Amino acid sequence: MLKISVRSMSKAFTATLLSTITSIAIAAPFATMDDYDWVVMKTPLDPASYKYNCHNDYNYETYDALQNCLYNLREDADNAFSKQWGISDKVIRERNAIYIKVANRKKPLVFVDYSSPYEEDFNPYYSLQDYDKSRKLLTIHQSFYEGESLTVVNLATGLWQDFSLRKLSVSPDMRYIVGFESEMGATEHVNILERQDSGYYEGYYKQVYSSSEDSKNYDSHKIFYQADKAQQVYDSEPFTWVDDTEFNGDKLYVDSFYKLNEADSAAFRIRYTFVRDDKTGAWQMRKGSV
């Protein structure tokens, strides 16, 4: 029969207790109020949404009536953006299609919404998202069931490319495009694509913090700010390319924002810095501003 003395049990319990106390003592501290950077969040404004309530108005109960309402809403919104950006002579929406006149093409590019009365919840559609006037880069968003994608059209060259990203930013020298993956469960993964001689970007699904070290730093930074007790403001993460003469390589900030309560107008920011080593070409993630 196995016999365990009270003294042995006592020693084991004491060792476990001391180990627990030591772990708590050396645990990383949480952020204090001075560590938080609060930002007032802006509410995006749809220039046409105030005129239509397609899904909740009894006038649009039939499929055809609903589609006509959606066509009018999207047409007003996209054409308002096109006019605001000063490109209405090149970009126009007519009902379910966006037409874009670009250089080096006789016919315009056409992006057509898909619709089917048998798949009302799965109908993908396009919408204008952003325009970089200085570089003539137009970004088009496509929304579909459980996902989204982006298309960048260069109005000056006629080149266009699809990206399975929910948000993106082009570096100042246009060498890189960075964005978040759009697949469910991977929305925090940052992808960096590099422009090739053809003018198109490659390097898809390059998860910059896929290494165990980067993943650990990423998680520890969120734990430091106790982000698990807050609500992330989805799709509000800006990419900021940094012109740092002291840094020999490429550099950008990626910010995430969290609210303590959904109704709050202000959110606190958690920042990561991505840097590329000029010698190896490898990208690395660092906590905070570097």
XYZ file of N, CA and C in Angstrom, residues 155-289:
405
model
N -7.000 55.077 -61.779
C -7.639 55.791 -62.888
C -6.617 56.338 -63.877
N -5.359 56.478 -63.437
C -4.327 57.035 -64.316
C -3.759 55.994 -65.266
N -3.641 54.735 -64.792
C -3.019 53.700 -65.614
C -4.004 52.672 -66.154
N -5.162 52.570 -65.520
C -6.141 51.567 -65.932
C -5.975 50.240 -65.236
N -4.905 50.060 -64.438
C -4.716 48.814 -63.706
C -5.706 48.720 -62.545
N -6.232 47.514 -62.325
C -7.083 47.303 -61.161
C -6.840 45.913 -60.614
N -7.050 45.732 -59.304
C -6.754 44.464 -58.651
C -7.705 44.238 -57.485
N -8.154 42.979 -57.327
C -9.011 42.588 -56.212
C -8.163 42.135 -55.029
N -8.624 42.451 -53.822
C -7.941 42.043 -52.598
C -8.967 41.475 -51.625
N -8.684 40.308 -51.061
C -9.566 39.728 -50.046
C -9.227 40.341 -48.689
N -9.454 41.624 -48.584
C -9.156 42.400 -47.389
C -10.372 43.239 -47.032
N -10.519 43.554 -45.759
C -11.637 44.397 -45.355
C -11.225 45.856 -45.202
N -9.930 46.105 -45.238
C -9.436 47.466 -45.153
C -8.025 47.472 -45.695
N -7.613 48.571 -46.322
C -6.254 48.584 -46.864
C -5.691 49.998 -46.901
N -4.374 50.057 -47.072
C -3.668 51.323 -47.199
C -2.452 51.107 -48.088
N -2.181 52.076 -48.946
C -1.047 52.002 -49.862
C 0.079 52.869 -49.311
N 1.289 52.342 -49.310
C 2.432 53.097 -48.798
C 2.673 54.334 -49.660
N 3.324 55.379 -49.113
C 3.553 56.614 -49.875
C 4.250 56.408 -51.211
N 5.175 55.441 -51.274
C 5.877 55.186 -52.531
C 5.160 54.141 -53.385
N 3.980 53.680 -52.905
C 3.140 52.705 -53.599
C 3.824 51.351 -53.760
N 4.855 51.091 -52.973
C 5.552 49.802 -53.056
C 4.784 48.702 -52.337
N 4.052 49.078 -51.275
C 3.346 48.080 -50.474
C 1.868 48.440 -50.329
N 1.070 47.384 -50.144
C -0.319 47.521 -49.721
C -0.473 46.682 -48.460
N -1.093 47.251 -47.440
C -1.314 46.538 -46.193
C -2.815 46.515 -45.908
N -3.290 45.402 -45.350
C -4.716 45.306 -45.044
C -5.008 44.164 -44.090
N -6.239 44.140 -43.581
C -6.689 43.077 -42.691
C -7.399 41.995 -43.494
N -7.173 40.753 -43.121
C -7.895 39.662 -43.764
C -9.389 39.820 -43.525
N -10.180 39.411 -44.507
C -11.626 39.580 -44.408
C -12.333 38.297 -43.999
N -11.610 37.184 -43.908
C -12.252 35.932 -43.528
C -12.626 35.953 -42.052
N -13.782 35.343 -41.741
C -14.217 35.282 -40.354
C -13.200 34.504 -39.526
N -12.908 35.016 -38.334
C -11.947 34.368 -37.463
C -10.523 34.816 -37.692
N -10.288 35.603 -38.731
C -8.923 36.059 -39.024
C -8.894 37.557 -39.262
N -9.871 38.279 -38.724
C -10.026 39.692 -39.050
C -8.933 40.572 -38.458
N -8.094 40.031 -37.555
C -7.006 40.824 -36.990
C -5.693 40.585 -37.725
N -5.650 39.611 -38.602
C -4.413 39.288 -39.298
C -4.058 40.368 -40.319
N -2.860 40.884 -40.195
C -2.385 41.915 -41.112
C -1.629 41.268 -42.259
N -1.980 41.640 -43.481
C -1.298 41.136 -44.669
C -0.557 42.282 -45.351
N 0.644 42.002 -45.813
C 1.428 43.006 -46.530
C 1.797 42.443 -47.899
N 1.436 43.187 -48.934
C 1.711 42.768 -50.304
C 2.668 43.757 -50.941
N 3.587 43.248 -51.750
C 4.593 44.086 -52.391
C 4.323 44.188 -53.890
N 4.490 45.392 -54.437
C 4.244 45.599 -55.864
C 5.333 44.933 -56.699
N 4.909 44.253 -57.751
C 5.822 43.572 -58.656
C 6.079 44.454 -59.886
N 6.979 43.993 -60.759
C 7.285 44.746 -61.978
C 6.064 44.905 -62.873
N 5.116 43.976 -62.767
C 3.896 44.041 -63.575
C 2.958 45.154 -63.122
N 3.189 45.680 -61.909
C 2.307 46.698 -61.350
C 1.296 46.131 -60.367
N 1.183 44.788 -60.340
C 0.257 44.144 -59.412
C 0.983 43.777 -58.118
N 0.183 43.600 -57.048
C 0.735 43.318 -55.725
C 0.606 41.827 -55.402
N 1.682 41.267 -54.820
C 1.688 39.866 -54.421
C 2.231 39.743 -53.003
N 2.057 38.544 -52.447
C 2.482 38.296 -51.076
C 1.280 38.001 -50.212
N 0.238 37.503 -50.836
C -1.053 37.331 -50.176
C -0.972 36.411 -48.963
N -1.777 36.723 -47.955
C -1.864 35.971 -46.722
C -0.528 35.878 -45.989
N 0.262 36.893 -46.129
C 1.501 36.977 -45.334
C 1.119 37.504 -43.957
N 0.961 36.623 -42.989
C 0.571 37.017 -41.652
C 1.803 37.521 -40.910
N 1.856 38.815 -40.734
C 3.059 39.425 -40.190
C 3.347 38.930 -38.776
N 2.324 38.687 -37.973
C 2.589 38.200 -36.625
C 2.202 36.723 -36.498
N 2.577 35.933 -37.498
C 2.286 34.504 -37.450
C 3.293 33.744 -36.597
N 4.421 34.353 -36.260
C 5.402 33.683 -35.411
C 4.905 33.662 -33.973
N 5.396 32.696 -33.200
C 4.969 32.563 -31.805
C 5.369 33.786 -30.988
N 6.523 34.366 -31.291
C 6.986 35.541 -30.551
C 6.088 36.746 -30.822
N 5.760 36.977 -32.112
C 4.888 38.093 -32.451
C 3.499 37.891 -31.872
N 3.012 36.664 -31.923
C 1.691 36.375 -31.380
C 1.652 36.628 -29.877
N 2.718 36.248 -29.184
C 2.803 36.477 -27.745
C 2.830 37.971 -27.432
N 3.614 38.736 -28.187
C 3.679 40.184 -27.976
C 2.338 40.840 -28.261
N 1.663 40.359 -29.306
C 0.361 40.900 -29.668
C -0.647 40.688 -28.542
N -0.689 39.463 -28.013
C -1.640 39.148 -26.948
C -1.295 39.881 -25.651
N -0.010 39.941 -25.308
C 0.385 40.583 -24.059
C 0.078 42.079 -24.078
N 0.171 42.697 -25.253
C -0.128 44.124 -25.361
C -1.614 44.380 -25.117
N -2.470 43.505 -25.639
C -3.915 43.656 -25.407
C -4.265 43.375 -23.948
N -3.571 42.395 -23.345
C -3.818 42.088 -21.934
C -3.415 43.268 -21.054
N -2.301 43.931 -21.406
C -1.827 45.090 -20.654
C -2.903 46.164 -20.569
N -3.638 46.373 -21.676
C -4.710 47.377 -21.708
C -6.065 46.800 -21.290
N -6.101 45.527 -20.910
C -7.334 44.857 -20.506
C -8.415 45.009 -21.585
N -8.013 44.782 -22.814
C -8.942 44.933 -23.938
C -10.071 43.914 -23.896
N -9.865 42.804 -23.171
C -10.910 41.785 -23.087
C -12.130 42.285 -22.327
N -11.958 43.398 -21.579
C -13.076 43.965 -20.824
C -13.751 45.118 -21.584
N -13.346 45.332 -22.824
C -13.901 46.420 -23.633
C -14.418 45.865 -24.956
N -15.051 46.729 -25.739
C -15.621 46.334 -27.024
C -14.833 46.986 -28.147
N -14.307 46.184 -29.053
C -13.538 46.742 -30.155
C -14.454 47.461 -31.140
N -14.005 48.621 -31.586
C -14.747 49.373 -32.601
C -14.338 48.793 -33.954
N -15.175 47.928 -34.465
C -14.826 47.164 -35.662
C -14.640 48.068 -36.871
N -13.608 47.777 -37.642
C -13.301 48.451 -38.899
C -12.954 49.931 -38.717
N -12.425 50.271 -37.545
C -11.994 51.656 -37.321
C -10.475 51.753 -37.241
N -9.778 50.674 -37.598
C -8.332 50.640 -37.430
C -7.635 51.372 -38.578
N -6.961 52.477 -38.281
C -6.225 53.176 -39.347
C -4.806 52.641 -39.500
N -4.315 52.669 -40.727
C -2.912 52.396 -41.013
C -2.225 53.743 -41.229
N -1.093 53.961 -40.566
C -0.373 55.217 -40.699
C 1.068 54.925 -41.084
N 1.427 55.286 -42.316
C 2.804 55.089 -42.772
C 3.669 56.202 -42.196
N 4.830 55.833 -41.666
C 5.677 56.764 -40.927
C 6.900 57.126 -41.761
N 7.124 58.427 -41.902
C 8.321 58.927 -42.578
C 9.372 59.197 -41.513
N 10.166 58.181 -41.229
C 11.153 58.256 -40.149
C 12.545 58.212 -40.760
N 13.213 59.351 -40.803
C 14.536 59.416 -41.439
C 15.592 58.643 -40.657
N 15.342 58.418 -39.362
C 16.309 57.695 -38.546
C 16.176 56.184 -38.706
N 15.030 55.745 -39.270
C 14.813 54.308 -39.417
C 15.162 53.881 -40.830
N 16.034 52.912 -40.941
C 16.506 52.452 -42.242
C 15.593 51.341 -42.765
N 14.438 51.702 -43.306
C 13.472 50.725 -43.799
C 12.076 51.311 -43.817
N 11.057 50.456 -44.014
C 9.663 50.900 -44.053
C 9.030 50.702 -42.687
N 8.065 51.551 -42.385
C 7.486 51.565 -41.050
C 6.046 52.056 -41.106
N 5.168 51.421 -40.330
C 3.787 51.902 -40.245
C 3.200 51.555 -38.891
N 2.203 52.368 -38.489
C 1.450 52.121 -37.272
C 0.116 51.475 -37.638
N -0.306 50.525 -36.798
C -1.630 49.919 -36.916
C -2.329 50.117 -35.580
N -3.424 50.852 -35.585
C -4.145 51.181 -34.356
C -5.476 50.436 -34.287
N -5.819 50.000 -33.078
C -7.140 49.436 -32.802
C -7.775 50.257 -31.694
N -9.112 50.369 -31.724
C -9.817 51.174 -30.741
C -10.845 50.322 -30.004
N -10.973 50.600 -28.692
C -11.881 49.841 -27.833
C -12.707 50.809 -26.983
N -14.012 50.514 -26.879
C -14.910 51.297 -26.032
C -15.233 50.513 -24.769
N -15.361 51.243 -23.664
C -15.784 50.597 -22.429
C -17.264 50.262 -22.477
N -18.041 51.127 -23.137
C -19.477 50.907 -23.319
C -19.833 51.222 -24.767
N -20.785 50.497 -25.305
C -21.133 50.650 -26.714
C -21.586 52.067 -27.042
N -22.255 52.729 -26.091
C -22.784 54.061 -26.337
C -21.739 55.166 -26.188
N -20.531 54.835 -25.742
C -19.495 55.845 -25.545
C -19.087 56.469 -26.873
N -18.739 57.751 -26.823
C -18.251 58.435 -28.020
C -16.728 58.349 -28.126
N -16.061 58.048 -27.013
C -14.599 57.958 -27.009
C -14.161 56.516 -26.814
N -13.008 56.198 -27.387
C -12.438 54.857 -27.262
C -10.937 54.981 -27.004
N -10.356 53.967 -26.371
C -8.912 54.015 -26.155
C -8.205 53.245 -27.270
N -6.995 53.692 -27.554
C -6.233 53.161 -28.676
C -5.154 52.191 -28.209
N -5.003 51.102 -28.959
C -3.881 50.185 -28.776
C -3.088 50.189 -30.084
N -1.809 50.481 -29.990
C -0.988 50.664 -31.200
C 0.093 49.586 -31.309
N 0.290 49.146 -32.553
C 1.402 48.263 -32.906
C 2.193 48.930 -34.028
N 3.497 48.695 -34.024
C 4.361 49.236 -35.076
C 4.908 48.082 -35.907
N 4.783 48.212 -37.219
C 5.339 47.221 -38.135
C 6.532 47.850 -38.853
N 7.650 47.156 -38.817
C 8.865 47.676 -39.441
C 9.464 46.606 -40.346
N 10.084 47.057 -41.424
C 10.733 46.135 -42.355
C 12.231 46.372 -42.320
N 12.962 45.295 -42.100
C 14.413 45.365 -42.096
C 14.910 45.522 -43.523
N 15.669 46.569 -43.774
C 16.124 46.854 -45.138
C 17.085 45.795 -45.660
N 17.782 45.101 -44.766
C 18.758 44.098 -45.195
C 18.101 42.766 -45.520
N 17.208 42.310 -44.636
C 16.577 41.005 -44.828
C 15.251 41.092 -45.573
N 14.617 42.267 -45.545
C 13.310 42.420 -46.179
C 12.166 41.888 -45.336
N 12.466 41.363 -44.140
C 11.444 40.786 -43.273
C 10.721 41.872 -42.484
N 9.403 41.679 -42.304
C 8.597 42.590 -41.497
C 8.507 42.054 -40.079
N 8.531 42.967 -39.103
C 8.427 42.586 -37.705
C 7.399 43.465 -37.026
N 6.737 42.906 -36.001
C 5.756 43.658 -35.242
C 6.307 44.010 -33.869
N 6.091 45.252 -33.439
C 6.530 45.707 -32.136
C 5.380 46.383 -31.408
N 5.400 46.312 -30.076
C 4.335 46.905 -29.292
C 4.508 48.406 -29.163
N 3.383 49.137 -29.246
C 3.407 50.579 -29.051
C 4.042 51.332 -30.204
N 4.401 52.601 -29.945
C 5.048 53.442 -30.950
C 6.559 53.285 -30.839
